[in-house]
XYZ file of C-alpha atoms in Angstrom:
79
model
C 13.634 -3.611 -34.899
C 13.235 -7.152 -33.518
C 16.581 -7.021 -31.705
C 15.643 -3.677 -30.136
C 12.317 -5.098 -28.937
C 14.065 -8.150 -27.465
C 16.563 -5.966 -25.579
C 13.844 -3.586 -24.335
C 11.628 -6.473 -23.166
C 14.491 -8.161 -21.347
C 15.472 -4.888 -19.671
C 11.875 -4.378 -18.503
C 11.856 -7.893 -17.021
C 15.306 -7.349 -15.458
C 14.109 -4.210 -13.668
C 11.262 -6.079 -11.936
C 13.008 -9.475 -11.716
C 12.551 -9.665 -7.936
C 8.755 -9.914 -8.394
C 6.850 -13.148 -9.042
C 6.344 -14.345 -12.636
C 2.653 -13.440 -12.809
C 3.304 -9.895 -11.596
C 6.169 -9.466 -14.057
C 3.898 -10.735 -16.813
C 1.213 -8.180 -15.949
C 3.681 -5.299 -15.541
C 5.512 -5.987 -18.798
C 2.533 -7.321 -20.775
C 4.574 -10.368 -21.740
C 3.399 -13.977 -21.454
C 4.400 -15.919 -18.342
C 6.345 -18.393 -20.501
C 8.333 -15.564 -22.127
C 8.959 -14.019 -18.697
C 10.299 -17.408 -17.534
C 12.720 -17.475 -20.483
C 13.961 -13.960 -19.735
C 14.310 -14.777 -16.022
C 16.483 -17.782 -16.854
C 18.809 -15.531 -18.878
C 18.784 -12.915 -16.115
C 19.596 -15.503 -13.411
C 22.568 -16.640 -15.485
C 23.998 -13.315 -16.640
C 22.552 -10.677 -14.262
C 21.994 -12.445 -10.908
C 22.157 -9.143 -8.991
C 18.969 -8.071 -10.802
C 16.997 -10.739 -8.967
C 17.253 -8.487 -5.896
C 16.689 -5.111 -7.578
C 13.659 -3.242 -6.201
C 13.705 -5.111 -2.886
C 13.948 -3.173 0.347
C 17.560 -2.554 1.337
C 18.289 -2.080 5.021
C 20.482 0.855 5.963
C 22.380 1.692 9.160
C 19.273 2.941 10.996
C 17.382 -0.209 10.015
C 15.135 1.743 7.675
C 14.675 0.680 4.081
C 15.313 2.504 0.864
C 12.897 1.552 -1.863
C 13.839 1.918 -5.507
C 11.285 3.132 -8.032
C 11.809 2.373 -11.704
C 9.319 4.288 -13.812
C 11.073 3.723 -17.118
C 13.420 1.183 -18.597
C 16.545 3.177 -17.787
C 15.771 5.698 -15.052
C 15.618 4.492 -11.445
C 15.619 6.625 -8.321
C 15.370 6.178 -4.576
C 12.114 7.277 -3.005
C 12.292 9.704 -0.094
C 10.564 8.585 3.077
């Protein structure tokens, strides 16, 4: 059970890793110090996650925003 919780918590932090530490803490209900530990792991092993959920420019110069409502499922929002 503890390993599952650890993996789930880290995945929740990874999904919102582009946010600031305080926001991640509020969204995940984890302490700021624990969020910092997870972010250090994420920076090392999943650096692309640091940019997940940020606006991505497309050919027309419009952005596509990603919405992650659960740990696994993410989808693009229609404008």
